[in-house]
Short mmCIF file of C-alpha atoms and ligand atoms in Angstrom, two decimals:
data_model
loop_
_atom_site.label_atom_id
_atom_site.label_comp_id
_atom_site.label_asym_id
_atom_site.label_seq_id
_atom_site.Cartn_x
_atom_site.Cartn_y
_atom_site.Cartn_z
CA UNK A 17 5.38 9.33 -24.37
CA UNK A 18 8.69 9.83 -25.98
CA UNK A 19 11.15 7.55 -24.12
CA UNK A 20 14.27 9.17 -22.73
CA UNK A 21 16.98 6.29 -21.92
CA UNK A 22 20.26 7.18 -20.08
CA UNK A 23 22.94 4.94 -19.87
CA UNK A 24 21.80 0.89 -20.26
CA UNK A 25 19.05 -0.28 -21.92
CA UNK A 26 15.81 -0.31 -19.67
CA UNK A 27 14.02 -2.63 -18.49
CA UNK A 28 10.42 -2.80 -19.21
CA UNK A 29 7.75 -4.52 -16.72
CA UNK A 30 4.25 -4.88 -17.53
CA UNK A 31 1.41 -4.04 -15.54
CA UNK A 32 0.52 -5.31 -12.09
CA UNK A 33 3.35 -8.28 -10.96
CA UNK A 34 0.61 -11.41 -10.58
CA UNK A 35 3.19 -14.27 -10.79
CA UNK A 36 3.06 -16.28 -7.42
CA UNK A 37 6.41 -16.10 -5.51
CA UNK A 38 8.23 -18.38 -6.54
CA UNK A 39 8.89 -21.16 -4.04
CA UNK A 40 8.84 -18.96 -1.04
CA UNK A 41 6.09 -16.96 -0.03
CA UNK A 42 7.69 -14.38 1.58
CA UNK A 43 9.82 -13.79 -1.26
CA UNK A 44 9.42 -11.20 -3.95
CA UNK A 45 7.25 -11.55 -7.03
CA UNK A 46 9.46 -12.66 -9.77
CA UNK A 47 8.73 -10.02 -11.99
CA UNK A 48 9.83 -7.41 -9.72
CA UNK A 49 13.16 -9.66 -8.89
CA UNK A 50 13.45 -9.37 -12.35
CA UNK A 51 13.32 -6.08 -12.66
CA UNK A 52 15.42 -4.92 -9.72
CA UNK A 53 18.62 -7.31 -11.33
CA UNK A 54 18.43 -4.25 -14.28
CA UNK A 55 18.70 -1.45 -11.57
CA UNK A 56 16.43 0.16 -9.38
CA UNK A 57 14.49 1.83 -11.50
CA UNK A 58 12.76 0.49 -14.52
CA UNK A 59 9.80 1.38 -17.12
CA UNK A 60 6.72 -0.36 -15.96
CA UNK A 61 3.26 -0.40 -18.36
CA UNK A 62 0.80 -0.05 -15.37
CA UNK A 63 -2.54 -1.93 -15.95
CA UNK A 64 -4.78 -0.29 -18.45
CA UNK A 65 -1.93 0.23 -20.54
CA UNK A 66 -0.02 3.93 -19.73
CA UNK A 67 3.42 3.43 -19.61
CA UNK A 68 5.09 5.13 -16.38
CA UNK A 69 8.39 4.06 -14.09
CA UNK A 70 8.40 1.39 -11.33
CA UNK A 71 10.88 2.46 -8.91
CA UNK A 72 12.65 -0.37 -6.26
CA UNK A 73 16.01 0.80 -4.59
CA UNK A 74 15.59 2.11 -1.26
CA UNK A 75 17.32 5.25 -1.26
CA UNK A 76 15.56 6.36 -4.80
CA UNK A 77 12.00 5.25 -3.43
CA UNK A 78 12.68 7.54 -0.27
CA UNK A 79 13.59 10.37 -2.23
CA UNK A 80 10.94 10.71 -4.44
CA UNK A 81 8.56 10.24 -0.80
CA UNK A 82 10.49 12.98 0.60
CA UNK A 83 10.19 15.13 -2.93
CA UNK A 84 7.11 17.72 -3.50
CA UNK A 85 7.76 17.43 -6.94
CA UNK A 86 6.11 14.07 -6.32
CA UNK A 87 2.07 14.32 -6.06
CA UNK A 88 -0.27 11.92 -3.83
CA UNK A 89 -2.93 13.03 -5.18
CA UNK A 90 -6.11 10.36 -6.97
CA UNK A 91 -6.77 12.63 -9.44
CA UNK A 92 -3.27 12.73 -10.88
CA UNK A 93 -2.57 9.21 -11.61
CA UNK A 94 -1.93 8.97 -15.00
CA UNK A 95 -3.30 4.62 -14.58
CA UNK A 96 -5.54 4.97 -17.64
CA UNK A 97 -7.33 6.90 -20.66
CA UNK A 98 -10.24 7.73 -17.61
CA UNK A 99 -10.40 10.51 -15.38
CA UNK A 100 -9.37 9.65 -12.17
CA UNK A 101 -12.02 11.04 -9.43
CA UNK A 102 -9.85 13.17 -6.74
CA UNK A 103 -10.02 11.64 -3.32
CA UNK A 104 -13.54 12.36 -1.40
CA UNK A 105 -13.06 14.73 1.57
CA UNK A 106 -11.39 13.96 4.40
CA UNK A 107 -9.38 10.80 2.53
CA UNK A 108 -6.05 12.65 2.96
CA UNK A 109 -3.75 9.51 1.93
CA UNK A 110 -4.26 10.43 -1.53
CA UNK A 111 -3.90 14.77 -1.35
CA UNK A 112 -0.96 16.84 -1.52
CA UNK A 113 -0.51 20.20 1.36
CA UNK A 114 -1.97 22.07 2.24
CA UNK A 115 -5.11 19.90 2.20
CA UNK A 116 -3.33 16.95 3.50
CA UNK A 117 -1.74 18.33 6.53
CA UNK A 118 -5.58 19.84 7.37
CA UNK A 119 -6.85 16.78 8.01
CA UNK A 120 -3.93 14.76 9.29
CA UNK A 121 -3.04 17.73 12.03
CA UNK A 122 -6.38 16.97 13.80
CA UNK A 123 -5.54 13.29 14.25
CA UNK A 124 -1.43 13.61 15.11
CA UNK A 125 -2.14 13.94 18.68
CA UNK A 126 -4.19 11.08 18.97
CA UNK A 127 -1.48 8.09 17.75
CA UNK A 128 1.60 9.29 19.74
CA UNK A 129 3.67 6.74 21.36
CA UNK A 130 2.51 7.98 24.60
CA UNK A 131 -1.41 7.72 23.94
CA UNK A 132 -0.40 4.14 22.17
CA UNK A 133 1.37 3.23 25.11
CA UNK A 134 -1.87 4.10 27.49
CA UNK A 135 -3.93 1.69 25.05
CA UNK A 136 -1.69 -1.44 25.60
CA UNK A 137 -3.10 -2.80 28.55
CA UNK A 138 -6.77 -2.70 26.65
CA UNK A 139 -5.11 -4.05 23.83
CA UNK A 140 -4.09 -6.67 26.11
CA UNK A 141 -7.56 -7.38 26.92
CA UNK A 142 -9.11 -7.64 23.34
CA UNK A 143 -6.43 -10.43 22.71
CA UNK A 144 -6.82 -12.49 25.93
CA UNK A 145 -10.50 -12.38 24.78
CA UNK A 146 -9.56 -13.87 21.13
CA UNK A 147 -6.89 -16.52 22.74
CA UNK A 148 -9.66 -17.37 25.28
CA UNK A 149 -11.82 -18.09 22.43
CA UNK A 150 -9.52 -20.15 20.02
CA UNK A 151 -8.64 -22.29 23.38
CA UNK A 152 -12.44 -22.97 23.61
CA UNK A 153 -13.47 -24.04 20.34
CA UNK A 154 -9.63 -25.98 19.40
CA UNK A 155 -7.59 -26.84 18.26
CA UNK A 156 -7.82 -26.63 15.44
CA UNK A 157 -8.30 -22.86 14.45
CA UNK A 158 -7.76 -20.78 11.35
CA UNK A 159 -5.91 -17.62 12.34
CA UNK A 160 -7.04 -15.43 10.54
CA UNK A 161 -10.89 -15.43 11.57
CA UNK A 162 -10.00 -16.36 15.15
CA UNK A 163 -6.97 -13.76 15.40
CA UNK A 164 -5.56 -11.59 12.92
CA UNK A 165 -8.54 -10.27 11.62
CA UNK A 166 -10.48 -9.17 15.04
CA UNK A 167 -7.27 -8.24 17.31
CA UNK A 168 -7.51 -4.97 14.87
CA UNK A 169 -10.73 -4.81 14.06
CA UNK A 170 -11.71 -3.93 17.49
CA UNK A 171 -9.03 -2.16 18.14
CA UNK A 172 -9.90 0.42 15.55
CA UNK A 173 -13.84 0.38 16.28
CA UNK A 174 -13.18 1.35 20.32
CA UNK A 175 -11.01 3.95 18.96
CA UNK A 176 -13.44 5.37 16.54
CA UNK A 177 -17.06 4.70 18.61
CA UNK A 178 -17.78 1.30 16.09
CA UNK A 179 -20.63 0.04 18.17
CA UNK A 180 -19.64 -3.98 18.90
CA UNK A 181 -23.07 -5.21 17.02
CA UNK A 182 -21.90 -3.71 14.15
CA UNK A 183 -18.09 -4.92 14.15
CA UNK A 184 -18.50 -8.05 12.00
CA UNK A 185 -20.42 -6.55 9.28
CA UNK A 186 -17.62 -3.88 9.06
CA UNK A 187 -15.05 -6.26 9.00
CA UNK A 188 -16.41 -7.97 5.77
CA UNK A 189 -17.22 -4.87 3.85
CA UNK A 190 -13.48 -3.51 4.45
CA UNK A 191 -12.33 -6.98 3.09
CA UNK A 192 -14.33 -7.06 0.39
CA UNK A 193 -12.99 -3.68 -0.51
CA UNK A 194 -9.55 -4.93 -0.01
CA UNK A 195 -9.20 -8.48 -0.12
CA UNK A 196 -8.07 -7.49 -3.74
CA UNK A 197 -10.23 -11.00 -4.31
CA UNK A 198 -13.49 -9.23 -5.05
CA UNK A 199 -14.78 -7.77 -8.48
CA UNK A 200 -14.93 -4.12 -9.52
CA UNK A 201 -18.43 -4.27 -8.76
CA UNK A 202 -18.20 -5.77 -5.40
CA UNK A 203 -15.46 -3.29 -4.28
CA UNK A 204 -18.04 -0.59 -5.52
CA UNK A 205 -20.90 -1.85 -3.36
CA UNK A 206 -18.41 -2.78 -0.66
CA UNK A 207 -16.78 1.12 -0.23
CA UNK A 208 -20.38 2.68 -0.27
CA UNK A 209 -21.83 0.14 2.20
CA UNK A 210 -18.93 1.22 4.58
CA UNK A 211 -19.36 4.93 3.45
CA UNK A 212 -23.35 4.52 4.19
CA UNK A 213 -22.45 3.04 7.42
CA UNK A 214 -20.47 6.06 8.33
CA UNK A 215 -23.09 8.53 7.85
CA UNK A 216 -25.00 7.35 10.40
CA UNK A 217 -22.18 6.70 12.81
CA UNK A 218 -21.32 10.33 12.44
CA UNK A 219 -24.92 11.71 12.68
CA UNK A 220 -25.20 9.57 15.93
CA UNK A 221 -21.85 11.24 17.45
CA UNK A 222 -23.09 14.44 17.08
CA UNK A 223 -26.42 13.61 18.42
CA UNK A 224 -24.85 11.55 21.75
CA UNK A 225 -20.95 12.31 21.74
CA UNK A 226 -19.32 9.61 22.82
CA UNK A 227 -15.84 8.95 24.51
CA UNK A 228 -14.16 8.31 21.19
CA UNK A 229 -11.93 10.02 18.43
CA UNK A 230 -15.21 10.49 15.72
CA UNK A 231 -16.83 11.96 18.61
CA UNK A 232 -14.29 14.42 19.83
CA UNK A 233 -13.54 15.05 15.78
CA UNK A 234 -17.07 16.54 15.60
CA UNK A 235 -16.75 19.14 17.93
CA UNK A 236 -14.35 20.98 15.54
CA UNK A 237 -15.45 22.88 12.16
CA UNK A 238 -15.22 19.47 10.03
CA UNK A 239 -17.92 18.56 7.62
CA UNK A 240 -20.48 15.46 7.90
CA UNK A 241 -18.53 14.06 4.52
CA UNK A 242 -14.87 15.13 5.93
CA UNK A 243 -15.53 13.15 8.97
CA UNK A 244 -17.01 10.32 6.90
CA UNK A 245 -13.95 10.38 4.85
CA UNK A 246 -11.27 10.80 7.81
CA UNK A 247 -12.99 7.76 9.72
CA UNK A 248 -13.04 5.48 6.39
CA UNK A 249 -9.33 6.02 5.97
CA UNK A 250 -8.72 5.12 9.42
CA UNK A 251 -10.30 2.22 8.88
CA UNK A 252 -8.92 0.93 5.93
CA UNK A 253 -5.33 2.10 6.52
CA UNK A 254 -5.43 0.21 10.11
CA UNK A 255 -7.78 -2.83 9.47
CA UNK A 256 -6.20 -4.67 7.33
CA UNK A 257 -2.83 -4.22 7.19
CA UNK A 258 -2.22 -4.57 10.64
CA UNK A 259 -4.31 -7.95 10.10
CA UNK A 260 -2.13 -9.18 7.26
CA UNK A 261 1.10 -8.42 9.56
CA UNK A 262 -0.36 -10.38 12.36
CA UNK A 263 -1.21 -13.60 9.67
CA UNK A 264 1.75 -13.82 7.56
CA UNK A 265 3.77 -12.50 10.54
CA UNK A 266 2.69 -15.53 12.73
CA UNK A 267 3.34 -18.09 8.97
CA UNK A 268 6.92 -16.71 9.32
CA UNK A 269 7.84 -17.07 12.68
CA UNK A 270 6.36 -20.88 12.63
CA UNK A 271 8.88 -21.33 9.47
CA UNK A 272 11.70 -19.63 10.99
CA UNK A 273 11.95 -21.13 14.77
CA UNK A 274 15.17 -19.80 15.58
CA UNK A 275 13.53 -16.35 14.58
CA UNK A 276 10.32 -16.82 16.98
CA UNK A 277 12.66 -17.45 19.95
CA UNK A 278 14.60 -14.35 18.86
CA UNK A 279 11.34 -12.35 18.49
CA UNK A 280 9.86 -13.92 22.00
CA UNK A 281 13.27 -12.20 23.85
CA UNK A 282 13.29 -8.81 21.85
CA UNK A 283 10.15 -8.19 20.71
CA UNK A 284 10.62 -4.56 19.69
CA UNK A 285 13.41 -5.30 17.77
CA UNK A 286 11.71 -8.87 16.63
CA UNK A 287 8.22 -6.46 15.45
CA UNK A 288 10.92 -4.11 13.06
CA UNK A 289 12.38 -7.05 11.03
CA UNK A 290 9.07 -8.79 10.47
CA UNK A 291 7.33 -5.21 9.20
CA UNK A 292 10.76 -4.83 7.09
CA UNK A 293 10.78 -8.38 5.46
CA UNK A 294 7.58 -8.73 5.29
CA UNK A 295 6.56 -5.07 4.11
CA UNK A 296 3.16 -6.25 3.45
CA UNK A 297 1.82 -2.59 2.19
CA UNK A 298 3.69 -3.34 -0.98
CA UNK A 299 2.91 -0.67 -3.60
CA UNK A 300 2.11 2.78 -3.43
CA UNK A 301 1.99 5.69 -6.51
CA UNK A 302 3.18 8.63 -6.66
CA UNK A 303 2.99 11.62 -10.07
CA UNK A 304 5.48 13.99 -11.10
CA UNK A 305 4.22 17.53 -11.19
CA UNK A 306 7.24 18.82 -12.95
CA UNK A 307 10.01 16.79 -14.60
CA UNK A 308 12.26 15.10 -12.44
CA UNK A 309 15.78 13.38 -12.81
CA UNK A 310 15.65 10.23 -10.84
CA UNK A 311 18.20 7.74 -11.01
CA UNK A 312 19.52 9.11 -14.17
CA UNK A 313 16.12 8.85 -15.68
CA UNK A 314 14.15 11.45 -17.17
CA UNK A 315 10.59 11.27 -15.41
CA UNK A 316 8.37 13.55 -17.49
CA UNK A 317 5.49 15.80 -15.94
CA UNK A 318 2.08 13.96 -15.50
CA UNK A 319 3.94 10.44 -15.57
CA UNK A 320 3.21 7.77 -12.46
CA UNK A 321 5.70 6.23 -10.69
CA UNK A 322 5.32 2.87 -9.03
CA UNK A 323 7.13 2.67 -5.45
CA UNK A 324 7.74 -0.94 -4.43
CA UNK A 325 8.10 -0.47 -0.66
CA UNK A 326 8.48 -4.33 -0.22
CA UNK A 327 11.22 -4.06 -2.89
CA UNK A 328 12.87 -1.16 -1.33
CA UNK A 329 12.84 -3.30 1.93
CA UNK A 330 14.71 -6.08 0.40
CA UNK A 331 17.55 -3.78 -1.66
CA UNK A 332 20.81 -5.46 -1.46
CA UNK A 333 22.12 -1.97 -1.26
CA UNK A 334 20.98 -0.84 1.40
CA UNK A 335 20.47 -4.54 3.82
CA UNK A 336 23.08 -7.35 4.30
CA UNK A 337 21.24 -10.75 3.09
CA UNK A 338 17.89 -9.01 2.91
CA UNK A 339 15.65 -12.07 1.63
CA UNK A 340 16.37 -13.25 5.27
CA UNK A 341 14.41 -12.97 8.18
CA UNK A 342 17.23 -11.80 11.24
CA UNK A 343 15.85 -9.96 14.14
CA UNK A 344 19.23 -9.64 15.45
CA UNK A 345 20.70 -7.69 12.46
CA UNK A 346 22.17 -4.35 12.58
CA UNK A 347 20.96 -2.92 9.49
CA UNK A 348 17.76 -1.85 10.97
CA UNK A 349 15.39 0.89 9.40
CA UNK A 350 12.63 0.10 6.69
CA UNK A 351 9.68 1.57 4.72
CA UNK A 352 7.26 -0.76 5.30
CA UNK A 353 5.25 2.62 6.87
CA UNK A 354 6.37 4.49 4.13
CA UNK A 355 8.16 7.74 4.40
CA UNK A 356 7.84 11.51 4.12
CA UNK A 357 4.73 13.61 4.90
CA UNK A 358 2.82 10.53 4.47
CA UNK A 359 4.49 7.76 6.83
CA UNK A 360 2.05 5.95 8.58
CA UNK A 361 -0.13 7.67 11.00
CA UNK A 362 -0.67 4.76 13.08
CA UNK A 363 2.67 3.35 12.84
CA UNK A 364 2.76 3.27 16.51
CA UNK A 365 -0.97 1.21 17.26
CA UNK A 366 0.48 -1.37 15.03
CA UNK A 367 3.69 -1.65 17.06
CA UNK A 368 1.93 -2.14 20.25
CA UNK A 369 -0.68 -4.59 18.58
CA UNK A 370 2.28 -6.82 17.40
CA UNK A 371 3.95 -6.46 20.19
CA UNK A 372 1.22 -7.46 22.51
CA UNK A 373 -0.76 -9.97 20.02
CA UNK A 374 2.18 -11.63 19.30
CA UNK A 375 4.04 -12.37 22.74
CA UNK A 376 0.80 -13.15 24.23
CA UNK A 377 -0.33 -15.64 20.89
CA UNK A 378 3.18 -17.83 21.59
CA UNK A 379 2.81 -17.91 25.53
CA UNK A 380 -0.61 -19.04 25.36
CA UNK A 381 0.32 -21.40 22.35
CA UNK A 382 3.62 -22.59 22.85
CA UNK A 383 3.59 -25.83 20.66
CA UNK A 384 1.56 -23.64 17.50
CA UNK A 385 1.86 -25.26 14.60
CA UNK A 386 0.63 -24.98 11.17
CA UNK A 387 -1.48 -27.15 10.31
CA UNK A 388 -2.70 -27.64 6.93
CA UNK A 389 -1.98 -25.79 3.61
CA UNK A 390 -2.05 -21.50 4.01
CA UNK A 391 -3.51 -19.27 2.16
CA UNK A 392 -2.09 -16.81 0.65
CA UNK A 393 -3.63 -13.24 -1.12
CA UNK A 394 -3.56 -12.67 -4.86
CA UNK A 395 -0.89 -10.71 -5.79
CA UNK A 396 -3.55 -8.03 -7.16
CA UNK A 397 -4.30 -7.33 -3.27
CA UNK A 398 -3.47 -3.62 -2.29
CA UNK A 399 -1.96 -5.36 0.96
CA UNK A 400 0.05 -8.69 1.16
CA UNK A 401 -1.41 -11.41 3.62
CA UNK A 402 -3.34 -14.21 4.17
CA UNK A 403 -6.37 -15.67 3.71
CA UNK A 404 -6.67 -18.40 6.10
CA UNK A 405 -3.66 -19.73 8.25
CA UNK A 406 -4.62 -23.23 9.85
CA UNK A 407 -3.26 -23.97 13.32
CA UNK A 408 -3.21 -26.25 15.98
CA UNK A 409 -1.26 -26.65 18.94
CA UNK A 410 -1.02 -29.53 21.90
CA UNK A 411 -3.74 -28.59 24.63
C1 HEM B 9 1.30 -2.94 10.34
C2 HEM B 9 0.32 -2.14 10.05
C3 HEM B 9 0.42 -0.97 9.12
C4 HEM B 9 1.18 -0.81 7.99
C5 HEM B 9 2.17 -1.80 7.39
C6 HEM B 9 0.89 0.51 7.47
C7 HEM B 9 1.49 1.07 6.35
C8 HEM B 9 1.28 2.35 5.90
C9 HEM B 9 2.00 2.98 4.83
C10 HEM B 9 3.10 2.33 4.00
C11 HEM B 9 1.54 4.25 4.68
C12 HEM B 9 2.06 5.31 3.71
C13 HEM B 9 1.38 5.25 2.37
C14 HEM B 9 2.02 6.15 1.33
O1 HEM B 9 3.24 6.34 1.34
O2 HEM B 9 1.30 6.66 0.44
C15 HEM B 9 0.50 4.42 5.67
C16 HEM B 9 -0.26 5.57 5.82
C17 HEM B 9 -1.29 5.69 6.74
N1 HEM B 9 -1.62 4.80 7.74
FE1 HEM B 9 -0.76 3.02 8.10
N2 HEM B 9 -0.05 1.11 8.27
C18 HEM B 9 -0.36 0.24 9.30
C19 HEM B 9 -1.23 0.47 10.34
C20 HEM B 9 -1.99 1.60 10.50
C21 HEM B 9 -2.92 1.83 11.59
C22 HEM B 9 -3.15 0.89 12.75
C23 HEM B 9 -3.52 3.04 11.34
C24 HEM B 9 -4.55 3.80 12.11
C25 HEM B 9 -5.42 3.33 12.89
C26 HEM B 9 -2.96 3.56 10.11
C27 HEM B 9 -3.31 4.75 9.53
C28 HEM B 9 -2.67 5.32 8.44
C29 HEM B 9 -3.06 6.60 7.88
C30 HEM B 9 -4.18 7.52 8.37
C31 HEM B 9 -2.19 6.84 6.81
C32 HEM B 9 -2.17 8.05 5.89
C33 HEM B 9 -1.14 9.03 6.38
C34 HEM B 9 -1.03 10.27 5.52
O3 HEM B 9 -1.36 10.25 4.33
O4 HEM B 9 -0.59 11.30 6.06
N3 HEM B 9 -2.04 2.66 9.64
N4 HEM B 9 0.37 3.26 6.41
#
């Protein structure tokens, strides 16, 4: 593709960012540090080799997510010398209008901030029942089995009809399609486990309706394979990354103290800053249909653009001393649930899950502590997070 350069020199970065952060794990891959001291938008070769744009100043990442010139859509990303497959039915993350607002009009209703609000004190149950259990059997306890990972996870199955024997085996194939730890092969098997799965959870709501969002879905015109594809979307959109915030949220209120006790008086405000500095859905794409002018670069039809939401959410621009973790600042705002047609359909489920999960974690816990080394996701992972977070506290 013929390169057109405006103004400075530009700065090149090569495929997906895998260098650890350095020193601090909530900081920044140094390649994209890197790339942001050249401006806030720079050429990046994405992996397989097609060169495109990575893009990590707030205000130009919101524009192109409030831009139709911009496409969602699979089947456009220009990643690689393959065909792209276009998104299965019902997966409306990755489809432009009118398809997308189709499917995502029958959910709206169903993750307002007054149906969220309705679900706290439930919420509140599933995470006495997880504290209950970590008090049990420690300390010690690793987090992210005992915590992170099943505050959500059931969360998401009451809301869809997952029957509770089948929780933990769903909970391992959406990590194994995620994880970003797994092979190609592995995510392969992983996805059409889950999709398998969801065939017969959709065949059994129609057959005995049940008081749950699939069932109430399939008394409308949708399709077996559009309900398949709504419910897997649901599941990987609000599984895991409201998992990851709960881990590495926890790691970085135990390293910032003074942050915890600001968090424990304001948690609303407390929730914000951690899903802006932590902006753990890091990465999202995005395909000019037309060319575009974008911060004085020429972005040709057909050409990907990388959005680095967790860059975007650290812009010196736009936040005061944004490597640091300050519920109390004034700055507020973020993109950690993205912006545009697409923001975050369950933006307001997380909220309340943080909210709850973590005032409820530190008055149960009030001496946690970490307590051996954490681990921490490959950079390769769709999602930022945590393997395993080891804690122990004084019963
Ligand atoms: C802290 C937790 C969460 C984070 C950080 C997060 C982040 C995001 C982001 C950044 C997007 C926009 C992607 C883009 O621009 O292409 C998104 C979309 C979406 N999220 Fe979330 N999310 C979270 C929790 C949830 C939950 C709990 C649910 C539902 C149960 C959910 C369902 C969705 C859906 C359905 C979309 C697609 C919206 C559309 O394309 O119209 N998310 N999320």
């Amino acid at each position: 593709m013929g390169e057109i350069v405006m103004g400075e020199s530009v700065h090149t970065v090569a495929g997906t960012p895998k260098a650890r952060r350095p020193g601090c794990p909530f900081d920044p891959p140094a390649e994209l540090a890197e790339a942001r001291r050249h401006g806030p938008i720079s050429r990046f070769t994405h992996d397989y080799g097609r060169p495109g744009w990575l893009v990590t100043g707030f205000d130009l990442v919101r524009s192109v997510l409030a831009d139709p010139r911009f496409s969602a859509r699979k089947d456009l990303l220009a990643i690689g010398d393959f065909t792209v497959p276009a998104a299965p039915p019902g997966e409306f993350l990755l489809t432009d209008e009118p398809e997308h607002g189709r499917y995502r009009k029958r959910l709206q209703g169903r993750f307002t901030v007054r149906r969220m609000r309705l679900l706290t004190a439930r919420i509140e149950e599933i995470t006495t029942g997880c504290l209950d259990e970590m008090e049990r059997t420690g300390p010690p306890a690793d987090l992210v089995t005992a915590f992170a990972k099943p505050i959500p996870t059931i969360v998401i199955c009451e809301l869809l009809g997952v029957p509770y024997a089948d929780r933990g085996r769903f909970q391992e194939q959406v990590d194994a399609f995620m994880g970003g730890a797994a092979t190609d092969e592995e995510v392969f098997a992983a996805y059409t486990a889950t999709q398998h799965y969801l065939d017969e959870l959709v065949a059994a709501k129609r057959a005995h309706p049940t008081d749950d969002i699939l069932s109430e879905l399939t008394t409308g015109d949708l399709t077996d394979e559009e309900l398949r594809g709504m419910s897997l979307l649901l599941l990987a959109a609000g599984l895991d990354t409201t998992a990851n915030m709960l881990s590495l949220g926890t790691y970085a209120l135990l390293e910032h103290p003074a942050q915890l006790a600001a968090l424990r008086a304001d948690p609303e405000r407390g929730v914000e800053e951690l899903l802006r500095y932590l902006t753990v859905a890091k990465t999202f794409m995005r395909t000019a249909l037309e060319d575009v002018e974008l911060g004085g670069q020429m972005i040709e039809a057909g050409t990907t653009v990388a959005l680095s939401y967790h860059m975007a959410d650290h812009d010196p621009e736009r936040f005061h001393a944004p490597g640091t973790l300050d519920v109390a600042r004034r700055d507020g705002g973020h993109l950690a649930f993205g912006h545009g047609v697409h923001q975050c359909l369950g933006q307001q489920l997380a909220r309340v899950e943080m909210r709850v999960a973590f005032t409820a974690l530190f008055d149960r816990f009030p001496t946690l502590r970490v307590a051996g080394p954490a681990g921490l996701r490959p950079e390769t992972a769709d999602v930022y997070g945590m393997t395993s977070l080891p804690v122990a506290w004084t019963p």
